[in-house]
PDB file of C-alpha atoms in Angstrom:
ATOM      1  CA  UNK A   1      45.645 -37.023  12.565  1.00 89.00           C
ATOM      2  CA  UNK A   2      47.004 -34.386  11.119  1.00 96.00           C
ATOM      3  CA  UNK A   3      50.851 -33.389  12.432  1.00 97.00           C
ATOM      4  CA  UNK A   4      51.467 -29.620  14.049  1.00 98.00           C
ATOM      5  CA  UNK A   5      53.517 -27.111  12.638  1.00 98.00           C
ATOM      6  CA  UNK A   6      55.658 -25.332  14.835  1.00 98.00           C
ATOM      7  CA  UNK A   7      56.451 -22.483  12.115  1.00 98.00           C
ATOM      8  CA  UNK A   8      58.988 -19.420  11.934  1.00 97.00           C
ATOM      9  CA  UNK A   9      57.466 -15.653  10.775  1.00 97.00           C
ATOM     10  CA  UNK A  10      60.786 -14.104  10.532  1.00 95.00           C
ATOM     11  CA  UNK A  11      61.100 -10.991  11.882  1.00 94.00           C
ATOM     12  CA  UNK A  12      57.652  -9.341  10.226  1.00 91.00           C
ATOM     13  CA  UNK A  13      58.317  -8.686   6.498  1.00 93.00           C
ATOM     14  CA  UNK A  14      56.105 -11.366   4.491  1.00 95.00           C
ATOM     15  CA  UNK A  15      58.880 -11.966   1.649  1.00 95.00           C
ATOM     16  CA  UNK A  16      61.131 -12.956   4.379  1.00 95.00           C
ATOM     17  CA  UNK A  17      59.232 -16.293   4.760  1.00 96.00           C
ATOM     18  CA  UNK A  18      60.191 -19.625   3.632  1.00 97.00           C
ATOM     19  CA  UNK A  19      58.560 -21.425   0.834  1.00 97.00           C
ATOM     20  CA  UNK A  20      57.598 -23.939   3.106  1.00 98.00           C
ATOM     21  CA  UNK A  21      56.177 -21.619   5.680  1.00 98.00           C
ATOM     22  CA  UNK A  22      54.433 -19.890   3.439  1.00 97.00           C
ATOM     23  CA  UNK A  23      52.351 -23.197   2.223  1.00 98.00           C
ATOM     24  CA  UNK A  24      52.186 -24.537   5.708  1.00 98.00           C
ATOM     25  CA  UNK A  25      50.109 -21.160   6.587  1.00 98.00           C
ATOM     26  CA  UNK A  26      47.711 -21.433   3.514  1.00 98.00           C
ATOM     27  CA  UNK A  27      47.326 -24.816   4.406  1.00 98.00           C
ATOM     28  CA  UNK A  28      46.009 -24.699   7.732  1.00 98.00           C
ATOM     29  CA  UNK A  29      42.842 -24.916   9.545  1.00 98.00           C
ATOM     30  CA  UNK A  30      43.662 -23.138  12.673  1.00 98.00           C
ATOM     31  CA  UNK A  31      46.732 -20.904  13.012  1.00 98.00           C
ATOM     32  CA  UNK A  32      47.681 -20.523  17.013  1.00 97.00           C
ATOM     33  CA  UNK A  33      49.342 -16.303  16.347  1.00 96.00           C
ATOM     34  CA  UNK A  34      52.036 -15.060  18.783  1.00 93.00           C
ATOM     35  CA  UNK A  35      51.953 -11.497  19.391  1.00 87.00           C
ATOM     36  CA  UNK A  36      55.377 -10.743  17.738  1.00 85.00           C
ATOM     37  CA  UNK A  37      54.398 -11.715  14.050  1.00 91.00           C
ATOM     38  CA  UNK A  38      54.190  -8.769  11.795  1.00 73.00           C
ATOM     39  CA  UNK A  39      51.072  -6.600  11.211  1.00 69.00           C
ATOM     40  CA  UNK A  40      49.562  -8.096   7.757  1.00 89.00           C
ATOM     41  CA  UNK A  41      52.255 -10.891   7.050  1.00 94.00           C
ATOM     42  CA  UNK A  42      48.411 -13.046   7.214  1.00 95.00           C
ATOM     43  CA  UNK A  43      46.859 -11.115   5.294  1.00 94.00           C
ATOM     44  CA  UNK A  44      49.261 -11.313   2.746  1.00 95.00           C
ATOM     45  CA  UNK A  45      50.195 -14.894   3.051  1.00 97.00           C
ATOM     46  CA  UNK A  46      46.645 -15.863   3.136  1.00 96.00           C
ATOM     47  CA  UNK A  47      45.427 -13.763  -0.169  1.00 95.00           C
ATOM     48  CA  UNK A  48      42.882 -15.428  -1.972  1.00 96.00           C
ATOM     49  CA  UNK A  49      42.654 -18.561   0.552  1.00 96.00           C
ATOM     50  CA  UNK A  50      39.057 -19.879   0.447  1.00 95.00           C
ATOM     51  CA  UNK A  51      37.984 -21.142   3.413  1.00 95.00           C
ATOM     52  CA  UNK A  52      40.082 -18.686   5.224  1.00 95.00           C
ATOM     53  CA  UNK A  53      41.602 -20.750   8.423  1.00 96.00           C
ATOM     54  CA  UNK A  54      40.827 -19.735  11.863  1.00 96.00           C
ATOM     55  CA  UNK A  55      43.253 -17.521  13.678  1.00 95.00           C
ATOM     56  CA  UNK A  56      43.688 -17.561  17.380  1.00 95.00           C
ATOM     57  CA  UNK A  57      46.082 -14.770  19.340  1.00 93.00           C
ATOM     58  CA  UNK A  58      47.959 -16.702  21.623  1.00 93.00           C
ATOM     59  CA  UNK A  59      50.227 -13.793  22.299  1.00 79.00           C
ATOM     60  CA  UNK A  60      52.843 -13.110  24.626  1.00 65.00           C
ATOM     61  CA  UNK A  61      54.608 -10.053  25.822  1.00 59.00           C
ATOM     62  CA  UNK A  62      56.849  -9.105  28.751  1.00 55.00           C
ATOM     63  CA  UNK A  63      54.738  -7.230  31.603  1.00 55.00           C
ATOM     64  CA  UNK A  64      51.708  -7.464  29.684  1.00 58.00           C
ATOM     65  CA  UNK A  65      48.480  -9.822  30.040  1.00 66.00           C
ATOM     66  CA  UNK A  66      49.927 -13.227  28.395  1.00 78.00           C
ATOM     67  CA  UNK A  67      48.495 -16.157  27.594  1.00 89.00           C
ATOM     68  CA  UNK A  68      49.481 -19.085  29.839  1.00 92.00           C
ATOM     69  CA  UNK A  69      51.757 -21.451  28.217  1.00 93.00           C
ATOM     70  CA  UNK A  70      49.688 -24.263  29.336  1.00 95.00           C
ATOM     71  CA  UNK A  71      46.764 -23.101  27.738  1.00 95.00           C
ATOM     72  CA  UNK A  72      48.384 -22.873  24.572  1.00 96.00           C
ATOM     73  CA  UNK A  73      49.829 -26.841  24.791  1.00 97.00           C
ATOM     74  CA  UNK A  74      46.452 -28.269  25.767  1.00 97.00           C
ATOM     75  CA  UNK A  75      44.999 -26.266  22.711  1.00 97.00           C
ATOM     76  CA  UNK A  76      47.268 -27.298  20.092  1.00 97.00           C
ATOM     77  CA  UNK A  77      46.601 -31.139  21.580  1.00 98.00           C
ATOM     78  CA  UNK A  78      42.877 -30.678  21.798  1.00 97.00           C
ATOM     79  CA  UNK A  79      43.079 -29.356  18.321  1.00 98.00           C
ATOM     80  CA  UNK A  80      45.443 -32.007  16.227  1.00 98.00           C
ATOM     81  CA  UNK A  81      43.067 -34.691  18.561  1.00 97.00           C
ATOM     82  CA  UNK A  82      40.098 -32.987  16.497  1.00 97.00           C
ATOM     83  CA  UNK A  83      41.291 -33.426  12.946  1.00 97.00           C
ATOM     84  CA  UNK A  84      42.473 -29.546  12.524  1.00 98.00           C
ATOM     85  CA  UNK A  85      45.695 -28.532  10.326  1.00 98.00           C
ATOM     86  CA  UNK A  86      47.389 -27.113  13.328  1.00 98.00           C
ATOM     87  CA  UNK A  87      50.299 -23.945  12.651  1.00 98.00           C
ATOM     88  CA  UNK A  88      51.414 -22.784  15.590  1.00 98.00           C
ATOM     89  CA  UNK A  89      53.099 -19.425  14.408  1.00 98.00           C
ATOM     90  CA  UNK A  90      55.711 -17.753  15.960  1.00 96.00           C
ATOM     91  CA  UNK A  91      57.744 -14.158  15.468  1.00 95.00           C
ATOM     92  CA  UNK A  92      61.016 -14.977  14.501  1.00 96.00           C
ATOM     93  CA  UNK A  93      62.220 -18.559  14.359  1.00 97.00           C
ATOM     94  CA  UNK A  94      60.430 -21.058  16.906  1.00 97.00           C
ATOM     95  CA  UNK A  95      63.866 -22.040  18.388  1.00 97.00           C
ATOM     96  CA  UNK A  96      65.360 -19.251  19.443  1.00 97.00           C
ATOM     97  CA  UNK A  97      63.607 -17.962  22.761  1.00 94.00           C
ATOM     98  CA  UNK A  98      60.225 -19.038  21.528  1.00 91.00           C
ATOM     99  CA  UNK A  99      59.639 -21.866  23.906  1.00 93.00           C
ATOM    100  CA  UNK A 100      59.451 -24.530  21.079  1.00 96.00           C
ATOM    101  CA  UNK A 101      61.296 -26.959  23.675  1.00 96.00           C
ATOM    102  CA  UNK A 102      58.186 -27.124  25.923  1.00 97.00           C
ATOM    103  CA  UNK A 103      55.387 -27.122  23.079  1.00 98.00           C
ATOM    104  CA  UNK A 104      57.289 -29.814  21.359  1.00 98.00           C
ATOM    105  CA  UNK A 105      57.490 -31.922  24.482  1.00 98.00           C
ATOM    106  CA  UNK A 106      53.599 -31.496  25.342  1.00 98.00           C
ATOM    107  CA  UNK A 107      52.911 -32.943  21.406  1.00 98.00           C
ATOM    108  CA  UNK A 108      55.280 -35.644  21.507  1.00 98.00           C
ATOM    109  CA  UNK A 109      53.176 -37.052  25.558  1.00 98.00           C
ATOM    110  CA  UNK A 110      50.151 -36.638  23.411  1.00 98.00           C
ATOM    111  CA  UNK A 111      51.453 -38.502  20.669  1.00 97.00           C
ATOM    112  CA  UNK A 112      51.264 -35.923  18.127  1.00 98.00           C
ATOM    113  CA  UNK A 113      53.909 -35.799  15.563  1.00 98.00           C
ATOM    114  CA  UNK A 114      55.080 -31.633  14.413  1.00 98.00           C
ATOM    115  CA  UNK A 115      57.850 -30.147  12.410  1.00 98.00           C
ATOM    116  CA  UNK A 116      59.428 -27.102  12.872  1.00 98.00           C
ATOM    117  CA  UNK A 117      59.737 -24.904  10.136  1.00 98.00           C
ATOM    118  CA  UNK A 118      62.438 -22.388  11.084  1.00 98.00           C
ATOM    119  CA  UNK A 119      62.416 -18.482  10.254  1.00 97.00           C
ATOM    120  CA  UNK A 120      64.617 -15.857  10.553  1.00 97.00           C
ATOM    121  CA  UNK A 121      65.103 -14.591  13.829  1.00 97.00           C
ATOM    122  CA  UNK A 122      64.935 -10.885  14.529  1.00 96.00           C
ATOM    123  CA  UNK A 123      68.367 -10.783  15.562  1.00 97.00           C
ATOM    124  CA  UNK A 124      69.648 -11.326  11.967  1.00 96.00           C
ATOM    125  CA  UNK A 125      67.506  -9.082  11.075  1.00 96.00           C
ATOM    126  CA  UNK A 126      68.746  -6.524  13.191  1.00 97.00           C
ATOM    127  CA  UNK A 127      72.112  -6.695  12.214  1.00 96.00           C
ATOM    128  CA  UNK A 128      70.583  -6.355   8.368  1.00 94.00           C
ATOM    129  CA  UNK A 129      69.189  -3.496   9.355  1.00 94.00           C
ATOM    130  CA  UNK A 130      72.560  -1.619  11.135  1.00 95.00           C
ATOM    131  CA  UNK A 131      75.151  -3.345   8.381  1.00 93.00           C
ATOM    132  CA  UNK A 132      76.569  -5.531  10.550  1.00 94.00           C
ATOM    133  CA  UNK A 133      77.721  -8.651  10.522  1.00 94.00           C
ATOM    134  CA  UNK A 134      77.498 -10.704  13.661  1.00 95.00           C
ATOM    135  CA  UNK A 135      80.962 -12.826  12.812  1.00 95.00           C
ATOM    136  CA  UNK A 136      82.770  -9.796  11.035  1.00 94.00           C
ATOM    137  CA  UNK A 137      86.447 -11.454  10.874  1.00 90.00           C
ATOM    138  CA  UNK A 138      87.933  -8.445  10.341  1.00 89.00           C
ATOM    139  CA  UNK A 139      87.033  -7.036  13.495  1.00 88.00           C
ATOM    140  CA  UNK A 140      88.539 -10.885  15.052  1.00 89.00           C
ATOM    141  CA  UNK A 141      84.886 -11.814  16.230  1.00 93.00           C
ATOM    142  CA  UNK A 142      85.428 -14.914  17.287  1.00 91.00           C
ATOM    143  CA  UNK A 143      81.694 -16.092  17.563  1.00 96.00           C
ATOM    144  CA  UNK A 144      77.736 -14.523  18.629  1.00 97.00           C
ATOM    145  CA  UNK A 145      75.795 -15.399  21.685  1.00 97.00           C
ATOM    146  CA  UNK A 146      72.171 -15.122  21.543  1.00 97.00           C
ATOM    147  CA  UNK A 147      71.016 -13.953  24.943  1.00 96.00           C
ATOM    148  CA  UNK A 148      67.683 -13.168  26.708  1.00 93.00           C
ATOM    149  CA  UNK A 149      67.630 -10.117  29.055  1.00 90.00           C
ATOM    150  CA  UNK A 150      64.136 -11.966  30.753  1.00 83.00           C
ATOM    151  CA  UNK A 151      64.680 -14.027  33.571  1.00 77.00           C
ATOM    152  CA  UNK A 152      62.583 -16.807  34.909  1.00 76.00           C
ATOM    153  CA  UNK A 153      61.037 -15.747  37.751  1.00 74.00           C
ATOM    154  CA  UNK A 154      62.866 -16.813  41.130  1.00 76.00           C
ATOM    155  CA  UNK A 155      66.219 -16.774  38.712  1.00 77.00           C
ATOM    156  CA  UNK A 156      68.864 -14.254  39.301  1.00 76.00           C
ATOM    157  CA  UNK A 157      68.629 -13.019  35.638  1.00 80.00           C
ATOM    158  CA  UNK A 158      71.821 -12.864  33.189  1.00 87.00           C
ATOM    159  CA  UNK A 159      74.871 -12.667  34.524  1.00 90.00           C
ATOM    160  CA  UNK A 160      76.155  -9.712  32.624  1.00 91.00           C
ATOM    161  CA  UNK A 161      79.629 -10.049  34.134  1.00 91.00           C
ATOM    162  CA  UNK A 162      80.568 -13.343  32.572  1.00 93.00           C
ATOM    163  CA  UNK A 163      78.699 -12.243  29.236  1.00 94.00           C
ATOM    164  CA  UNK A 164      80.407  -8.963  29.370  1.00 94.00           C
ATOM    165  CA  UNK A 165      83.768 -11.289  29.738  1.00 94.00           C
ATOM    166  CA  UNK A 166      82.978 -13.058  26.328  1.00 95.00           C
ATOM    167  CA  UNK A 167      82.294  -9.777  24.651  1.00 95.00           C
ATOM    168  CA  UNK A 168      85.204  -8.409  25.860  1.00 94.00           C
ATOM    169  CA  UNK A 169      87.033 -11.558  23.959  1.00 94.00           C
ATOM    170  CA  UNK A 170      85.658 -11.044  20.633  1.00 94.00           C
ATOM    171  CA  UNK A 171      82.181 -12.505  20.675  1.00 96.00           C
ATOM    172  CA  UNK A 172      79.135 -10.114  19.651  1.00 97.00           C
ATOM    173  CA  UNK A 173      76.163 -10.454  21.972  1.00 97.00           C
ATOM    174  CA  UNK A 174      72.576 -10.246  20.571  1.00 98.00           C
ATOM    175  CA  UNK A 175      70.640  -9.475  23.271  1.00 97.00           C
ATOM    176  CA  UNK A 176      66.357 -10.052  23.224  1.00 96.00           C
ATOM    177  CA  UNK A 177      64.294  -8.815  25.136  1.00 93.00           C
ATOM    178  CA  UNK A 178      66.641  -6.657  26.745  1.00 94.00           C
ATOM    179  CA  UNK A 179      65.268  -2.954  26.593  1.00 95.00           C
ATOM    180  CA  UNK A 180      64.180  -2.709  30.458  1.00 93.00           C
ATOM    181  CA  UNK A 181      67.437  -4.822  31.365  1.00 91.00           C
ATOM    182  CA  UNK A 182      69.895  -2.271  29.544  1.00 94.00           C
ATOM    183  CA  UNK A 183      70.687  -0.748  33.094  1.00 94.00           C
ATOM    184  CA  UNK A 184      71.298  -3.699  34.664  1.00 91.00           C
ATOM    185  CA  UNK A 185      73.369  -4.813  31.786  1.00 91.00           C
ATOM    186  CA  UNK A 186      75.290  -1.343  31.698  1.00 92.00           C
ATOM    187  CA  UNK A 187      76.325  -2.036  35.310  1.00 91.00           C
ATOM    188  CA  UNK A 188      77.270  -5.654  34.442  1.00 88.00           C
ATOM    189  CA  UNK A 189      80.536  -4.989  32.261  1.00 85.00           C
ATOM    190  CA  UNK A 190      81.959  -2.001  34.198  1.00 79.00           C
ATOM    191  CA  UNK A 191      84.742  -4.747  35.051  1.00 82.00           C
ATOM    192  CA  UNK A 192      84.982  -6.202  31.553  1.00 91.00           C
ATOM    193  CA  UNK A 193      84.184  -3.639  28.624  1.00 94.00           C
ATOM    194  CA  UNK A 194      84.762   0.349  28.944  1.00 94.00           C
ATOM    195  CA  UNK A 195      82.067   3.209  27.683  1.00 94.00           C
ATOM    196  CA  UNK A 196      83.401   3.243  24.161  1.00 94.00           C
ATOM    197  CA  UNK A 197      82.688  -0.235  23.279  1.00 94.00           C
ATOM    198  CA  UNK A 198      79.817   0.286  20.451  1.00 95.00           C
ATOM    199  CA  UNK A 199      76.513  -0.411  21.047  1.00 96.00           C
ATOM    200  CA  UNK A 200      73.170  -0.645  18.991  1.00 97.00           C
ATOM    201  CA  UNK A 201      69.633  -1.261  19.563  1.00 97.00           C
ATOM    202  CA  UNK A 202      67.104  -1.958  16.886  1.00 97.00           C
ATOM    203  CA  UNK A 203      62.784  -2.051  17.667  1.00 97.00           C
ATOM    204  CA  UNK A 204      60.708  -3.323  15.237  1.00 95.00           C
ATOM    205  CA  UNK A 205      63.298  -4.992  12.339  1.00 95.00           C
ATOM    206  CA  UNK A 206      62.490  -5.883   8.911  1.00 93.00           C
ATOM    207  CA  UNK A 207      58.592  -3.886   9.376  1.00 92.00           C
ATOM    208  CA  UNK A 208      57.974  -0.478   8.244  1.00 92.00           C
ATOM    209  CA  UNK A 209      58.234   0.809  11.845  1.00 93.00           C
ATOM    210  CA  UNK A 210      61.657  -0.245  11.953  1.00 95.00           C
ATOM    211  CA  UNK A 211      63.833   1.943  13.510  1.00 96.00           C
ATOM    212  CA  UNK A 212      67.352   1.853  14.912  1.00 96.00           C
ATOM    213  CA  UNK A 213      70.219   3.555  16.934  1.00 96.00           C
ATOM    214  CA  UNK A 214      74.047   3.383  17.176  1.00 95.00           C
ATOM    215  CA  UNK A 215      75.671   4.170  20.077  1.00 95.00           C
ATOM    216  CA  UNK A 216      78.240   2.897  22.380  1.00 95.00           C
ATOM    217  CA  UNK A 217      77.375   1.204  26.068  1.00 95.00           C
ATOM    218  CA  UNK A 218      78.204   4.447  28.451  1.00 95.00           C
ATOM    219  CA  UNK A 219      75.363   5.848  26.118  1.00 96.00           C
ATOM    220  CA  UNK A 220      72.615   3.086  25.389  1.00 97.00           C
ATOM    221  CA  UNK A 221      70.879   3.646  28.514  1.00 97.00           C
ATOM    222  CA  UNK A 222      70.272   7.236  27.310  1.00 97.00           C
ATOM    223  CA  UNK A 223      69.667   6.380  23.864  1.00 97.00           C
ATOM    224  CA  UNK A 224      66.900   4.081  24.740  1.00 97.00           C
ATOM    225  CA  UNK A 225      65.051   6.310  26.874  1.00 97.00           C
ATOM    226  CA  UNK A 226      65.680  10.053  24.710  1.00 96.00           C
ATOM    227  CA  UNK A 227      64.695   7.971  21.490  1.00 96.00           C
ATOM    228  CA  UNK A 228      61.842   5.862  22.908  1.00 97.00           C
ATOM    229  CA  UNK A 229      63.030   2.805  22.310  1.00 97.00           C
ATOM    230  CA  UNK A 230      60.409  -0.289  23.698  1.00 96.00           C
ATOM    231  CA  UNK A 231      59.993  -4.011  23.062  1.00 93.00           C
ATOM    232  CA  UNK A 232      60.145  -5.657  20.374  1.00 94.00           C
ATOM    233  CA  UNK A 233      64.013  -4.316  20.513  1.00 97.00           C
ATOM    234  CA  UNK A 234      67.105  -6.269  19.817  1.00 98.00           C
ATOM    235  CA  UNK A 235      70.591  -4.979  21.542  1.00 98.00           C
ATOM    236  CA  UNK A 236      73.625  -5.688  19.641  1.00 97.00           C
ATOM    237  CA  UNK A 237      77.162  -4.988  21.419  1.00 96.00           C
ATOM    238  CA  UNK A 238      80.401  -5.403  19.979  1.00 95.00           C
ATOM    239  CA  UNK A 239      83.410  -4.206  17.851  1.00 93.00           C
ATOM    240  CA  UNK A 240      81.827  -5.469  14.780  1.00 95.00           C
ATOM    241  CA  UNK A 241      79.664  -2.618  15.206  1.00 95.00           C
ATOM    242  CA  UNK A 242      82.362  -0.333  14.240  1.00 90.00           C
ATOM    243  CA  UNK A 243      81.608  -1.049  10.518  1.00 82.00           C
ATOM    244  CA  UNK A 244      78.109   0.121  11.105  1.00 81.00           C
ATOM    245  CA  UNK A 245      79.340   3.338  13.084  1.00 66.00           C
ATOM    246  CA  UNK A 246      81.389   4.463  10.057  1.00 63.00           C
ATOM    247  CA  UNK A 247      79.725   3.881   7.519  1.00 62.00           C
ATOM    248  CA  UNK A 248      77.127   6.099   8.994  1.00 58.00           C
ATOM    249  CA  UNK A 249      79.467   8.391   9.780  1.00 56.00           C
ATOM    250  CA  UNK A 250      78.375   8.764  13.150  1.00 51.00           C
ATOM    251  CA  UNK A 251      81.326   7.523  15.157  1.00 42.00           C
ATOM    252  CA  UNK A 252      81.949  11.091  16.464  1.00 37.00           C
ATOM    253  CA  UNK A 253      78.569  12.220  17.352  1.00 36.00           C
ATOM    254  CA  UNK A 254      78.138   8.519  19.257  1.00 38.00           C
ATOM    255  CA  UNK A 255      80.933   9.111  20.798  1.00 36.00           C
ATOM    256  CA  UNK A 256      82.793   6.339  20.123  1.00 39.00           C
ATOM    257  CA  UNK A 257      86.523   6.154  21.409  1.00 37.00           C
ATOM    258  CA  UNK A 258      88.462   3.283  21.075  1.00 37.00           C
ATOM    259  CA  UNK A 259      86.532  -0.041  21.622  1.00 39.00           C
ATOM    260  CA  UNK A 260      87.941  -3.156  21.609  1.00 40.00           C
ATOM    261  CA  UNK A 261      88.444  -4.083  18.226  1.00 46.00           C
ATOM    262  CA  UNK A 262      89.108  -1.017  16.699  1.00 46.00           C
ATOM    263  CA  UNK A 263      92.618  -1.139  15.847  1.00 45.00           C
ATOM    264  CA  UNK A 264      91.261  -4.478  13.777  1.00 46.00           C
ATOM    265  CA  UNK A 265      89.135  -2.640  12.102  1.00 51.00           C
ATOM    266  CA  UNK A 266      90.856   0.019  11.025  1.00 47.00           C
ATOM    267  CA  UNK A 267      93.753  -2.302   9.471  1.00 43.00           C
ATOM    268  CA  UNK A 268      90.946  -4.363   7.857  1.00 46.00           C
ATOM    269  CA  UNK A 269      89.975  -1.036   6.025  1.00 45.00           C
ATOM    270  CA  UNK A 270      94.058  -0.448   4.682  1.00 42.00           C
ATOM    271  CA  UNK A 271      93.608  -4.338   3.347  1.00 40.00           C
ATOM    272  CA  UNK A 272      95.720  -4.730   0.748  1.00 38.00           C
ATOM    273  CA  UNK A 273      92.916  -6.172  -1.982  1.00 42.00           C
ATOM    274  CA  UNK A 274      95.589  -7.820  -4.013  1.00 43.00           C
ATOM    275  CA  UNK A 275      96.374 -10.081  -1.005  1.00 42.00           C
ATOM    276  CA  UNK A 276      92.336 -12.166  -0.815  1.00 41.00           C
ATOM    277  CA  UNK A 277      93.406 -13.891  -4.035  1.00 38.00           C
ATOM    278  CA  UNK A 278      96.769 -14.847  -3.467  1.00 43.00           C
ATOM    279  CA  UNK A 279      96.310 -18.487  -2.226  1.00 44.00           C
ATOM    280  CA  UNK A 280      98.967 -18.627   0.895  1.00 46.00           C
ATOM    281  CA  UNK A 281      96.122 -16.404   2.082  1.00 40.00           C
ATOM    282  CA  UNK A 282      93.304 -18.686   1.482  1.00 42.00           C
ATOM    283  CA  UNK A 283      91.349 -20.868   4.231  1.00 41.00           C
ATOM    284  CA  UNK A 284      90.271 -24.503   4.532  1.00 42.00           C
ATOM    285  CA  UNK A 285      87.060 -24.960   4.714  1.00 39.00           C
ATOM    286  CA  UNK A 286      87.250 -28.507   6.376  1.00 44.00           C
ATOM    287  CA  UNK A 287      41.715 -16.791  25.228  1.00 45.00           C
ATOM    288  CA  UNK A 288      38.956 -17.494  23.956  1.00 46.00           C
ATOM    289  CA  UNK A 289      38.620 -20.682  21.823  1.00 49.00           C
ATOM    290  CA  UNK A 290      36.102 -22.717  20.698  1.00 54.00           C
ATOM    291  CA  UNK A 291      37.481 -25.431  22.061  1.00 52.00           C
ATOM    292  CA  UNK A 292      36.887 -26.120  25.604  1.00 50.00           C
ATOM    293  CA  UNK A 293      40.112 -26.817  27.271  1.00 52.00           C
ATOM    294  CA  UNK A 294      40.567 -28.038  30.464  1.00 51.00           C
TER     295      UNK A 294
END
């Protein structure tokens, strides 16, 4: 029996994939397709296979028609039980809100070994694709939290107060699935993190329909719904966004005042050069299948 591969598409471009992920892919008999993996990345990972593998849409997406998750365990199991090469591909990396936890767990009852092969997550990608960095140290972020704006159902959802809090500290929150949430998380922080803190949403990173916007949070609400903006979005929020707002030179039309972390910034940008090599400033680094499934 044949192990399953739990494996990573990145965020949708095809030369964003492993090595490893790409050979998994060609290697397989039946490839189990999430929604969120990239228009073509198959067709160009799987150029010139002969016999071309089977692909199944599994997919998934928020207030749409889904596949049940229970479906999909029982058909990777019935699968593997059957002798296929099972990839179970997944937009982004499987860890990282791609319910990997539960799939793994239904494998390892049925006594089938798997291996994760990670990817890049979109929200990497998104800051890529705005010029940010999630840990900028100039800007004293002190760390990223990777949140999802969808809540179980019967939970309360996020609680935007006490994430607000740890932006409002000097971490940068990357926020999935968050586009119908942004009111909710808007009128989370009022307490915590003023109007001018900088804000940024990205739909669609590392494709060709890739597009982007910088704002601040008294105008993301606004900028989502003038620009468009749906899922698949990522929300970034905090100071280390200010890089990204000047170098666009849109800090004044986003109307960015003076967000936490600004004053940091703008001494990182009078840095005296000279000073990185002198070493008292250096660091330590201590649906439908053919297989019935029931």
């Amino acid at each position: 029996m044949h192990k399953v591969h739990l494996v990573g598409a990145g965020p949708g471009d095809p030369e964003l994939l492993t090595r490893k992920a790409w050979r998994v892919i060609r290697e397989a008999s039946l490839i189990l397709v999430d929604e969120l993996v990239g228009a073509g990345l198959l067709d160009a990972v799987l150029e010139g296979v002969e016999p071309r593998p089977r692909v199944v849409a599994v997919g998934k997406r928020g207030g749409c028609r889904s596949t049940p998750q229970a479906f999909i365990e029982r058909l990777m199991v019935r699968a593997a039980g059957a002798g296929e090469r099972v990839v179970r591909l997944k937009g982004g990396d499987p860890l990282v809100f791609g319910r990997a936890g539960e799939e793994m767990a239904a494998l390892a009852a049925a006594g089938i070994g798997f291996e994760v092969v990670n990817g890049i997550t979109s929200g990497l990608a998104a800051a890529s694709a705005l010029g940010a960095c999630w840990t900028d140290r100039r800007c004293g972020a002190a760390g990223v939290m990777l949140v999802t704006g969808h809540s179980q159902p019967g939970s309360a959802g996020p609680d935007w107060d006490a994430l607000a809090a740890a932006a409002a500290a000097g971490v940068t929150l990357v926020i999935y699935m968050g586009v119908a949430r942004a009111p909710a998380l808007v009128a989370g922080r009022r307490a915590r993190l003023p109007d001018s803190t900088p804000a940024a949403i990205v739909q669609h990173a590392a494709t060709p329909a890739e597009r982007s916007a910088l704002c601040t949070l008294g105008s993301l609400v606004p900028t989502i719904d003038q620009g468009g903006f749906a899922s698949p979005a990522i929300l970034m929020i905090g100071a280390v966004l200010e890089f990204a707002l000047a170098a666009t030179g849109d800090s004044e039309s986003a109307g960015v005042g003076s967000p936490p972390g600004r004053a940091a910034c703008a001494a990182a940008r009078r840095f005296d050069d000279q000073s990185a090599f002198s070493p008292s400033s250096w660091t330590s680094l201590d649906q439908r299948s053919e297989y019935s499934v029931r």
